[in-house]
Short mmCIF file of N, CA and C and ligand atoms in Angstrom, two decimals:
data_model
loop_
_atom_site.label_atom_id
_atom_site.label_comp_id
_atom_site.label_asym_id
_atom_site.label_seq_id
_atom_site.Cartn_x
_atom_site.Cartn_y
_atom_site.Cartn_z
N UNK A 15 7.69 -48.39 26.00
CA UNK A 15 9.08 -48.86 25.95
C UNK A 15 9.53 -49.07 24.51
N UNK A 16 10.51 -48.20 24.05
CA UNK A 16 11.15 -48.35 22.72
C UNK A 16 12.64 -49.63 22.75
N UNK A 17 12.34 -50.40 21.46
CA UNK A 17 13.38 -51.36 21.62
C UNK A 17 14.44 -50.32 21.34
N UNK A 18 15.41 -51.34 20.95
CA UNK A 18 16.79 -50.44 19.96
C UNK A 18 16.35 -50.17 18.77
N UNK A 19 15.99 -51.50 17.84
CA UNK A 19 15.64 -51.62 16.73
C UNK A 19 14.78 -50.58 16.51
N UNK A 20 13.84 -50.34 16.99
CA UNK A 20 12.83 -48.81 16.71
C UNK A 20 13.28 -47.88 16.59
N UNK A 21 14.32 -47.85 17.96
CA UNK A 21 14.94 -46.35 17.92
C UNK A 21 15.85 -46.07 16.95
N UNK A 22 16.52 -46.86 16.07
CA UNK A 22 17.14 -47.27 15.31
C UNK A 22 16.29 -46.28 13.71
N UNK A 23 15.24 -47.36 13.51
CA UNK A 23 14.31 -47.16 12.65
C UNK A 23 14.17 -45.44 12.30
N UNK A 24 13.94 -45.25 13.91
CA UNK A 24 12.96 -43.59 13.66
C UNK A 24 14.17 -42.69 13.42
N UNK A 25 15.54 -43.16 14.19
CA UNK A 25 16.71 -42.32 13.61
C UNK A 25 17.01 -42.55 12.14
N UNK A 26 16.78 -43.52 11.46
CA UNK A 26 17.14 -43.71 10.11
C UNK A 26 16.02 -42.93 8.79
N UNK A 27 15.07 -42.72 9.88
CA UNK A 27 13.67 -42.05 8.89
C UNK A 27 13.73 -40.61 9.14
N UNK A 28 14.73 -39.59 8.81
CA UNK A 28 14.96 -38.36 8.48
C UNK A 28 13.33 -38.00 7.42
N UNK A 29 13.10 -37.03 8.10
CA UNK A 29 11.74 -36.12 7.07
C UNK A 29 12.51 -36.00 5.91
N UNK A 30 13.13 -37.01 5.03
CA UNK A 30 13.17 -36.52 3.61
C UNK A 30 12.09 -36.56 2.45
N UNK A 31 11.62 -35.41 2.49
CA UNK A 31 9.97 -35.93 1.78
C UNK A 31 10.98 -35.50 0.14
N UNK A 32 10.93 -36.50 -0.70
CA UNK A 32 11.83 -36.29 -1.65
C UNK A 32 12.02 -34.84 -2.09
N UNK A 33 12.87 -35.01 -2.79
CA UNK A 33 13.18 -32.84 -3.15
C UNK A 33 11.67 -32.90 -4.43
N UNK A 34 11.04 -32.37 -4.44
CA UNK A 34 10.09 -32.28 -5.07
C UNK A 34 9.75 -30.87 -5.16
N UNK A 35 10.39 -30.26 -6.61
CA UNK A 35 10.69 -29.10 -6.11
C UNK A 35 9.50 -28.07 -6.74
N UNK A 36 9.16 -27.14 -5.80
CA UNK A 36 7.90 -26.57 -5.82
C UNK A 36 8.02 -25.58 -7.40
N UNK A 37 8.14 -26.31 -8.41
CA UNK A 37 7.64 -25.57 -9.37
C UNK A 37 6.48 -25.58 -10.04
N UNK A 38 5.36 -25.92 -8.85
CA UNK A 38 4.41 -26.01 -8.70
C UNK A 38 3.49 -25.03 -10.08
N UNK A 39 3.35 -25.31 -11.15
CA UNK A 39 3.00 -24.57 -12.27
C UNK A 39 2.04 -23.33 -11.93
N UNK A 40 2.40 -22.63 -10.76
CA UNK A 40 1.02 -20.96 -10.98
C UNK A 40 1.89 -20.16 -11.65
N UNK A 41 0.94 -20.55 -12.57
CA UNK A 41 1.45 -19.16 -13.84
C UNK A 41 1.14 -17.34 -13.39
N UNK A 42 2.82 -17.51 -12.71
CA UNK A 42 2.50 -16.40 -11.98
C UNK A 42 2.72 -14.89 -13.14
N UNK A 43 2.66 -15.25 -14.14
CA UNK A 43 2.92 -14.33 -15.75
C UNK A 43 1.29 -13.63 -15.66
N UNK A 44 0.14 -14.84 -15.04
CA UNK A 44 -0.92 -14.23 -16.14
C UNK A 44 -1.42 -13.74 -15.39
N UNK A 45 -2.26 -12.50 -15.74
CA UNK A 45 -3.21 -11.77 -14.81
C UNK A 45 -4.14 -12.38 -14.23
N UNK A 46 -4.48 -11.89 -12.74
CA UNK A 46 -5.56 -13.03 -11.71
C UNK A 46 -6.64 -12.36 -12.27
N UNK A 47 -7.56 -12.78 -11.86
CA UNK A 47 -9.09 -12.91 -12.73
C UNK A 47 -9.52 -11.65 -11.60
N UNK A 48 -9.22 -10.59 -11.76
CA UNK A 48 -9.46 -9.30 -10.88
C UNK A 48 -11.02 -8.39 -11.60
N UNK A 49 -11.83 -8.29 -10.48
CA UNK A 49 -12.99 -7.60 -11.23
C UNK A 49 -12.93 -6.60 -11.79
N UNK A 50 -13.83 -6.49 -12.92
CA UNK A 50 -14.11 -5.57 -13.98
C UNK A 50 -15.56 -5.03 -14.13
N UNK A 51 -16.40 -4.27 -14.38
CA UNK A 51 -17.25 -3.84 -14.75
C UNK A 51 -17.94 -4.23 -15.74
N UNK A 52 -19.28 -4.66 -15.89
CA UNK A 52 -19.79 -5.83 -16.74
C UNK A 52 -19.46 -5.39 -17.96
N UNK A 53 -19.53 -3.84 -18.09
CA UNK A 53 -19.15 -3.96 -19.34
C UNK A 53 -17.95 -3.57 -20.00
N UNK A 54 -17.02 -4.25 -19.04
CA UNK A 54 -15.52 -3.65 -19.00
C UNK A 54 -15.17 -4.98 -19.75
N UNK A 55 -13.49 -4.95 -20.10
CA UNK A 55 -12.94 -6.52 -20.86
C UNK A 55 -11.99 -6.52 -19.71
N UNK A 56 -11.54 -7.76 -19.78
CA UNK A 56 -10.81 -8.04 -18.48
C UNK A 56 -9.51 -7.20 -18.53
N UNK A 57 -8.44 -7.48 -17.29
CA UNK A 57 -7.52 -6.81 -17.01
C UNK A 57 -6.50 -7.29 -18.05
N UNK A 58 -5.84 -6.48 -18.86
CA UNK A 58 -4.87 -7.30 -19.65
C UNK A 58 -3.34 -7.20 -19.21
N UNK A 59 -3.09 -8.26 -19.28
CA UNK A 59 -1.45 -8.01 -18.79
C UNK A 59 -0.86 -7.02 -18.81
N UNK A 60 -0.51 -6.63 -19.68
CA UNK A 60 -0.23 -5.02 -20.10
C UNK A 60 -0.85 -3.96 -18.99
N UNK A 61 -1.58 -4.12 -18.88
CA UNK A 61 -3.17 -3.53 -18.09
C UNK A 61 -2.50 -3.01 -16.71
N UNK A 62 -2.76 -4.06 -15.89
CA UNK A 62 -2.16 -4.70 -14.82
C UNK A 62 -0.35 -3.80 -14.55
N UNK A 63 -0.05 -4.18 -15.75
CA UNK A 63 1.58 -4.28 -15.51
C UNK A 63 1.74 -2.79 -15.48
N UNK A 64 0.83 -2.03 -16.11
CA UNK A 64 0.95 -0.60 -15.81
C UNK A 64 0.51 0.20 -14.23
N UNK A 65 -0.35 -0.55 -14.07
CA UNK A 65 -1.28 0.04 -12.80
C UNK A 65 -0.36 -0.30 -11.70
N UNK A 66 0.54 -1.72 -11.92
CA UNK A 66 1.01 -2.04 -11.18
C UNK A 66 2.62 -1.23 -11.02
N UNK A 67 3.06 -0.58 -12.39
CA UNK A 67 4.58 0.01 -12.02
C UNK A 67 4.06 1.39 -11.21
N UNK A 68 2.65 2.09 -12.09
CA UNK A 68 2.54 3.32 -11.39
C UNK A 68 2.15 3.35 -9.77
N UNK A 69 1.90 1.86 -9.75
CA UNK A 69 1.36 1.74 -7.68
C UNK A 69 2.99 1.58 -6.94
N UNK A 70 3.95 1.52 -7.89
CA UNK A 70 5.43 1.01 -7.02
C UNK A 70 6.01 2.55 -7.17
N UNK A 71 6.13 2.77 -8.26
CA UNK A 71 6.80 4.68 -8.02
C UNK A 71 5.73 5.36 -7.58
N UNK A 72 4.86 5.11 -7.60
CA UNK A 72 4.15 5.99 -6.28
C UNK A 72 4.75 5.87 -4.73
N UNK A 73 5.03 4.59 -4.21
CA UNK A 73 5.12 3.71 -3.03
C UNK A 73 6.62 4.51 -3.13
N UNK A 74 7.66 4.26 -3.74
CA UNK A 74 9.10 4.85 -3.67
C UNK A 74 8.77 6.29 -3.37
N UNK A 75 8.39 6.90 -4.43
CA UNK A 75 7.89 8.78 -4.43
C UNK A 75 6.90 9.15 -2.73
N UNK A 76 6.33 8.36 -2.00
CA UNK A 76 5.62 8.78 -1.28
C UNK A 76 6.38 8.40 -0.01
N UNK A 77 7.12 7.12 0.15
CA UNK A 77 8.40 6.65 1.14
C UNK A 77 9.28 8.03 1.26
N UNK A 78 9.49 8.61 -0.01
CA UNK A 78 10.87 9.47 -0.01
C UNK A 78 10.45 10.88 0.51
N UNK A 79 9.04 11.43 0.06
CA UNK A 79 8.47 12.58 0.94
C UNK A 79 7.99 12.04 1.97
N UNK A 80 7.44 10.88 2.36
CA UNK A 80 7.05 11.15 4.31
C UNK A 80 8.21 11.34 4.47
N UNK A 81 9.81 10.74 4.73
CA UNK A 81 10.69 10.62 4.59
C UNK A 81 11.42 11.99 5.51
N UNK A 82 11.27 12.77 4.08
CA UNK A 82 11.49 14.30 4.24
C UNK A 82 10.71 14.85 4.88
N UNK A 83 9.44 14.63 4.89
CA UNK A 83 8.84 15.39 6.01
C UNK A 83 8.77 15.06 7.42
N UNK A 84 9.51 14.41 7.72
CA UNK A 84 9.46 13.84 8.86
C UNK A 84 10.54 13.51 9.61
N UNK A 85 11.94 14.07 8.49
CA UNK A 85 13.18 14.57 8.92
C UNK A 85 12.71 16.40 8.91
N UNK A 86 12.26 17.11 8.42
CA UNK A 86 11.49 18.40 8.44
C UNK A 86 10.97 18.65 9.73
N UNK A 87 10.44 17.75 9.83
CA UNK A 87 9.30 17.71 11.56
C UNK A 87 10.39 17.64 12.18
N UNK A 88 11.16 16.77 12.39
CA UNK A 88 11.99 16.56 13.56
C UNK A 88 13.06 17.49 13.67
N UNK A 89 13.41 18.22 13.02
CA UNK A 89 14.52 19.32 13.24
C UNK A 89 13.45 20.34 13.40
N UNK A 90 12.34 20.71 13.52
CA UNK A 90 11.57 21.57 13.68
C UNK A 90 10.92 21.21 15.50
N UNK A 91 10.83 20.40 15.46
CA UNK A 91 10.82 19.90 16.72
C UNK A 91 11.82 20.09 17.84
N UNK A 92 13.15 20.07 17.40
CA UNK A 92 14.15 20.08 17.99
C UNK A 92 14.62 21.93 18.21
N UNK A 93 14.87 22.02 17.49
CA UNK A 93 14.72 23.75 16.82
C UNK A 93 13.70 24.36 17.99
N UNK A 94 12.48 24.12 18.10
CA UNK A 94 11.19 24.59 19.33
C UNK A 94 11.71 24.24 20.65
N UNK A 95 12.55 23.01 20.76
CA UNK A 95 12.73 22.90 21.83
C UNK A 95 14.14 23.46 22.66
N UNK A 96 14.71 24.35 22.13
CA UNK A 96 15.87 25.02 22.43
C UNK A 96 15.23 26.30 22.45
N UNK A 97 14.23 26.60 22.09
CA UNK A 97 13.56 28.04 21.32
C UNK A 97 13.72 29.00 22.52
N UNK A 98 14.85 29.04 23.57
CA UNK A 98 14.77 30.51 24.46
C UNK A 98 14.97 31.77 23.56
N UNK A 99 14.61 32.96 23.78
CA UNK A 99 15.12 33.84 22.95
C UNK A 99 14.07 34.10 21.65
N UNK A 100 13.56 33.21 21.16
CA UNK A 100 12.44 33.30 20.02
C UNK A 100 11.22 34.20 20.68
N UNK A 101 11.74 35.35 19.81
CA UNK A 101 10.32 36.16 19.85
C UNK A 101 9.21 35.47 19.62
N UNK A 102 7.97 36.21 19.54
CA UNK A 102 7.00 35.55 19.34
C UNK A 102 6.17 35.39 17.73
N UNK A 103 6.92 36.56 16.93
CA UNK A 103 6.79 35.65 15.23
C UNK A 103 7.56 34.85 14.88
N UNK A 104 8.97 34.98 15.63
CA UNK A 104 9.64 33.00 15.22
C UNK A 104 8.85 32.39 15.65
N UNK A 105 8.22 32.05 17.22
CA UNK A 105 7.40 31.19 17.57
C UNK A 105 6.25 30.87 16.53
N UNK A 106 5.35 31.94 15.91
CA UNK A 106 4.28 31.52 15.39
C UNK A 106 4.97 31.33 13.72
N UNK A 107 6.01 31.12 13.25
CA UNK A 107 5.96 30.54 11.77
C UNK A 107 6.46 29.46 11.90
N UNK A 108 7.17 28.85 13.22
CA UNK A 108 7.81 27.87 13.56
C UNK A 108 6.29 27.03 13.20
N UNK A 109 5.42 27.38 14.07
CA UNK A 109 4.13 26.65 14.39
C UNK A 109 3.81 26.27 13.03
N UNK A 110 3.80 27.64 12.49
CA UNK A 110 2.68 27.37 11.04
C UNK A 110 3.25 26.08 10.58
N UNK A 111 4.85 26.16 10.04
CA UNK A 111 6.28 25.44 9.31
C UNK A 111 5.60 23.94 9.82
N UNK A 112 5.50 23.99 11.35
CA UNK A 112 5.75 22.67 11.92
C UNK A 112 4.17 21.90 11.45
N UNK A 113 3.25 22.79 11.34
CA UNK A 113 1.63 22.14 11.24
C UNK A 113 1.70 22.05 9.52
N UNK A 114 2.13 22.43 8.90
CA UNK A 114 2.39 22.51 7.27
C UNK A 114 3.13 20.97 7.53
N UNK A 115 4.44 21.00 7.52
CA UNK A 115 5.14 19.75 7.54
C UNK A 115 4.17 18.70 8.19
N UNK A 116 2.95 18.66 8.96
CA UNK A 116 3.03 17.27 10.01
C UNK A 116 1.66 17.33 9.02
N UNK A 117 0.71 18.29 7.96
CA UNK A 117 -0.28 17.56 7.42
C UNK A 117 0.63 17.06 5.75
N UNK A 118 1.80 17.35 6.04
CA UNK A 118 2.08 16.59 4.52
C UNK A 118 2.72 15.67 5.02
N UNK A 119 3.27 14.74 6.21
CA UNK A 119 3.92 13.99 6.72
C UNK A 119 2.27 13.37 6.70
N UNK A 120 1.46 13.25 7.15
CA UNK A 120 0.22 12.90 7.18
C UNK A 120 -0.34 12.13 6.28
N UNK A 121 -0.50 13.40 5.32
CA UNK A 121 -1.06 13.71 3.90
C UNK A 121 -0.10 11.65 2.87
N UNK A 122 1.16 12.35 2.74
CA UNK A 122 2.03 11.24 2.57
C UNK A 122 1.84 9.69 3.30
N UNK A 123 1.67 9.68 4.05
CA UNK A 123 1.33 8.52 5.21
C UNK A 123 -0.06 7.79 5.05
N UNK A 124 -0.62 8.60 4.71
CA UNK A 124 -2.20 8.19 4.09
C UNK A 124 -1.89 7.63 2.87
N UNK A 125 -1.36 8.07 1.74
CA UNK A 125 -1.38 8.11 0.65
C UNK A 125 -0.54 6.62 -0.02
N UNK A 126 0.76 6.33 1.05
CA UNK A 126 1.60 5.61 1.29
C UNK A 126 0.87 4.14 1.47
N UNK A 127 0.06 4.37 2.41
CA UNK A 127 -1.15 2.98 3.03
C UNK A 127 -2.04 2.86 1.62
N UNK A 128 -2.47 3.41 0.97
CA UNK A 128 -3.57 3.62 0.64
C UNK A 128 -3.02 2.76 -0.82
N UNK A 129 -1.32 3.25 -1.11
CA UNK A 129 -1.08 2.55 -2.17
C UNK A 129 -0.23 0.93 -2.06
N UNK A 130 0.16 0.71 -0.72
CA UNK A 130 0.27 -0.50 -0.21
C UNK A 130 -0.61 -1.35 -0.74
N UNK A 131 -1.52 -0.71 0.31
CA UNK A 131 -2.91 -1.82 0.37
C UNK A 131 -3.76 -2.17 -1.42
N UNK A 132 -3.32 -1.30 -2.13
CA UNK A 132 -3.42 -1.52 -3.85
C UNK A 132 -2.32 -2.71 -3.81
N UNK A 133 -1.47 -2.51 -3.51
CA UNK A 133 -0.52 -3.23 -4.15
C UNK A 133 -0.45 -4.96 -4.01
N UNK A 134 -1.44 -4.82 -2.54
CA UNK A 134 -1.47 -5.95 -1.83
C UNK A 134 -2.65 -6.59 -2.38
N UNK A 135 -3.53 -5.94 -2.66
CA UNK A 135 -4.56 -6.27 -3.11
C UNK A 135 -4.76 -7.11 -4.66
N UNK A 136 -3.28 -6.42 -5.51
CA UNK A 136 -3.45 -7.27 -7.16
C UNK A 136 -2.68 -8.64 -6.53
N UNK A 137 -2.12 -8.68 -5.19
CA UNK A 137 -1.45 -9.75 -5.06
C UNK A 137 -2.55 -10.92 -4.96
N UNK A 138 -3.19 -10.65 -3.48
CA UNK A 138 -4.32 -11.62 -3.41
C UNK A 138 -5.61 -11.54 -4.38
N UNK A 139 -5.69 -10.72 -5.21
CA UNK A 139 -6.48 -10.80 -6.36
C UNK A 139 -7.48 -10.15 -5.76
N UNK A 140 -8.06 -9.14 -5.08
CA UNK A 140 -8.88 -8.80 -4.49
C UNK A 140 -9.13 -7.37 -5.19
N UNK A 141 -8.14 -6.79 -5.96
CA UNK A 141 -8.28 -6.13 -6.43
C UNK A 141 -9.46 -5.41 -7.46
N UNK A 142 -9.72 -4.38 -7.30
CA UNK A 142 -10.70 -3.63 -8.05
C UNK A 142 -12.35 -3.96 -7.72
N UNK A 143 -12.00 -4.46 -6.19
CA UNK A 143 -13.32 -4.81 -5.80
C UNK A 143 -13.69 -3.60 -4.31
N UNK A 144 -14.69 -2.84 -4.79
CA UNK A 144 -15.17 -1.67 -3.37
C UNK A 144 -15.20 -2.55 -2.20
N UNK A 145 -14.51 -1.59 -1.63
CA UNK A 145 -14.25 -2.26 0.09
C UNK A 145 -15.51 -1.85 0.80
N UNK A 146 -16.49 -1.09 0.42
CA UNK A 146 -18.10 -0.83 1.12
C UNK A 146 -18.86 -1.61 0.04
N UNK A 147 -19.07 -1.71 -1.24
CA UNK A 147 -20.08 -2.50 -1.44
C UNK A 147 -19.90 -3.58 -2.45
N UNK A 148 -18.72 -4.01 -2.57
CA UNK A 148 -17.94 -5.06 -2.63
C UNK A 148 -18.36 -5.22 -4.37
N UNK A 149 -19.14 -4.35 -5.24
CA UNK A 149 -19.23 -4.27 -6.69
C UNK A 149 -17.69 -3.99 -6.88
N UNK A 150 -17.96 -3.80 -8.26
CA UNK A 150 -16.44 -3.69 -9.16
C UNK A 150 -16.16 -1.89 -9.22
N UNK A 151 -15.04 -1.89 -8.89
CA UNK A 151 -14.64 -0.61 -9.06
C UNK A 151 -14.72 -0.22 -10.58
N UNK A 152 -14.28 -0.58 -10.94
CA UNK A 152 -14.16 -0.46 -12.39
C UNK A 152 -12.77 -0.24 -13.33
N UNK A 153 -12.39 -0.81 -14.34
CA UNK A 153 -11.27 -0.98 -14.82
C UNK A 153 -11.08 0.79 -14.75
N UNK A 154 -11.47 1.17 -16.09
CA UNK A 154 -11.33 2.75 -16.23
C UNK A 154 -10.89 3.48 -14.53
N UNK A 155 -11.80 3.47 -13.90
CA UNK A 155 -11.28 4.82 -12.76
C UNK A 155 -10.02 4.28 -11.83
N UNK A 156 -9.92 2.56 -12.34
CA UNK A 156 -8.46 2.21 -11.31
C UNK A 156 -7.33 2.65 -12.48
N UNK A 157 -7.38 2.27 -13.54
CA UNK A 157 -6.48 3.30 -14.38
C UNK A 157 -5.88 4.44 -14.50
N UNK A 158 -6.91 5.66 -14.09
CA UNK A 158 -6.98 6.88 -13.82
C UNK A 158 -6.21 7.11 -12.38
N UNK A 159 -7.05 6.12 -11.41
CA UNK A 159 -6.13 6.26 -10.15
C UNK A 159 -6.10 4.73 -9.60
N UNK A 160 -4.79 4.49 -9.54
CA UNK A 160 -4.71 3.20 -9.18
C UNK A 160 -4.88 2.81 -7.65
N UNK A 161 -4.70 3.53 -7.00
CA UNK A 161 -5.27 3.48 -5.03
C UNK A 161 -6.44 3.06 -5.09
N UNK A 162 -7.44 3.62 -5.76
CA UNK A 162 -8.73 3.94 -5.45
C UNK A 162 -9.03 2.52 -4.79
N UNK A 163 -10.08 2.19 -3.53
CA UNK A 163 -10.49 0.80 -3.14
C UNK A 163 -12.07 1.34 -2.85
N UNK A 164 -12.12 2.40 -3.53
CA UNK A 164 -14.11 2.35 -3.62
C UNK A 164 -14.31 2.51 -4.93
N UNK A 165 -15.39 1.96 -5.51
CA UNK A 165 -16.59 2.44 -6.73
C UNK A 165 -16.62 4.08 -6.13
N UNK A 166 -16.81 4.59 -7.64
CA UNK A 166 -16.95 6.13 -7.29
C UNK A 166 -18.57 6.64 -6.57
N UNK A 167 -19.73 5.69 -6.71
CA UNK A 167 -20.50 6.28 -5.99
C UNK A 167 -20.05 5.91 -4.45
N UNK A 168 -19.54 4.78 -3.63
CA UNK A 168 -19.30 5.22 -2.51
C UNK A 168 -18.34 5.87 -2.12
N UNK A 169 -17.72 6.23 -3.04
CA UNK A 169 -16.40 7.13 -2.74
C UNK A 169 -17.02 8.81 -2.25
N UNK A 170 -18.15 8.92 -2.89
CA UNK A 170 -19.02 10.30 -3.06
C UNK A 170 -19.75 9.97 -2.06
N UNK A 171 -20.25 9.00 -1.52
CA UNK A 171 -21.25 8.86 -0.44
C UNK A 171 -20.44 9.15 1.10
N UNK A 172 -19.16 8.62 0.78
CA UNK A 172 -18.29 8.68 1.74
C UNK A 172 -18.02 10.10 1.59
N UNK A 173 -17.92 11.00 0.92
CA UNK A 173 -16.81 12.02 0.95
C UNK A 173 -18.28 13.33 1.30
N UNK A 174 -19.68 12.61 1.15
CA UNK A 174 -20.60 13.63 1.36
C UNK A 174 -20.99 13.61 2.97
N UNK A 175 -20.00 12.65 3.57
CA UNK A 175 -20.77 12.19 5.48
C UNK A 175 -20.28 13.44 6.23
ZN1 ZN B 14 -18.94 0.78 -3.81
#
């Protein structure tokens, strides 16, 4: 049983947890402590800030061809499906056209994830660490290619299965 006075109380106690405003100091400027190769020097801002513009125009450049290929596919799709009358070499370049377009719609789609998941990765700092044997990728070959989420020997172990 609530008096008045209580009910009173708990209406007057609004969750104002003071404005305390989250400028909570993460120095979100400096590079996260992302692995390196023992005998690598760490990631330098600069570093980072490169790997990181070439992982975003990649992400735009690879959005804009699945994009196209997949407005490509679909009028090719559509195109097959009206196809009365198509001899049978329209039929087979249609095919080729349509299997060309759906491994670079693919191709793109892979490539797309592959540079996400980079991107996501300098976020949570997880970056430059092999997703099979969890050593350091190494500064140098994420430079070269910034996707990469294996060390190059399991990248070769993988690519020899
Ligand atoms: Zn590895």
């Amino acid at each position: 049983m609530t008096t008045p006075t209580q009910k009173a109380a708990a209406k007057k106690a609004p969750a104002t947890t003071p404005a305390t405003k989250k400028t909570a100091a993460r120095k979100s400027t400096a590079p996260a402590k992302l692995a390196v190769k023992a005998d690598e020097s760490p990631w330098t801002k600069a570093e980072l800030a490169e790997v990181r513009g070439d992982l975003n125009a990649d992400r735009e450049r690879l959005r804009s061809e699945l994009n196209l290929a997949e407005h490509e596919l679909h009028d090719l799709m559509r195109d097959a499906g009206d196809g009365a009358g198509n001899d049978q070499a329209d039929v087979g370049s249609t095919t080729f056209e349509r299997d060309h377009e759906m491994s670079l719609a693919n191709n793109a789609r892979e490539m797309l994830a592959q540079t996400e998941r980079a991107l996501a990765r300098i976020e949570d700092g997880t970056y430059g660490v092999c997703e099979i044997g969890g050593e350091p990728i190494g500064k140098m070959r994420l430079m070269a290619f910034p996707r990469a989420t294996l060390c190059l020997s399991c990248k070769q172990r993988e690519e020899r299965r």
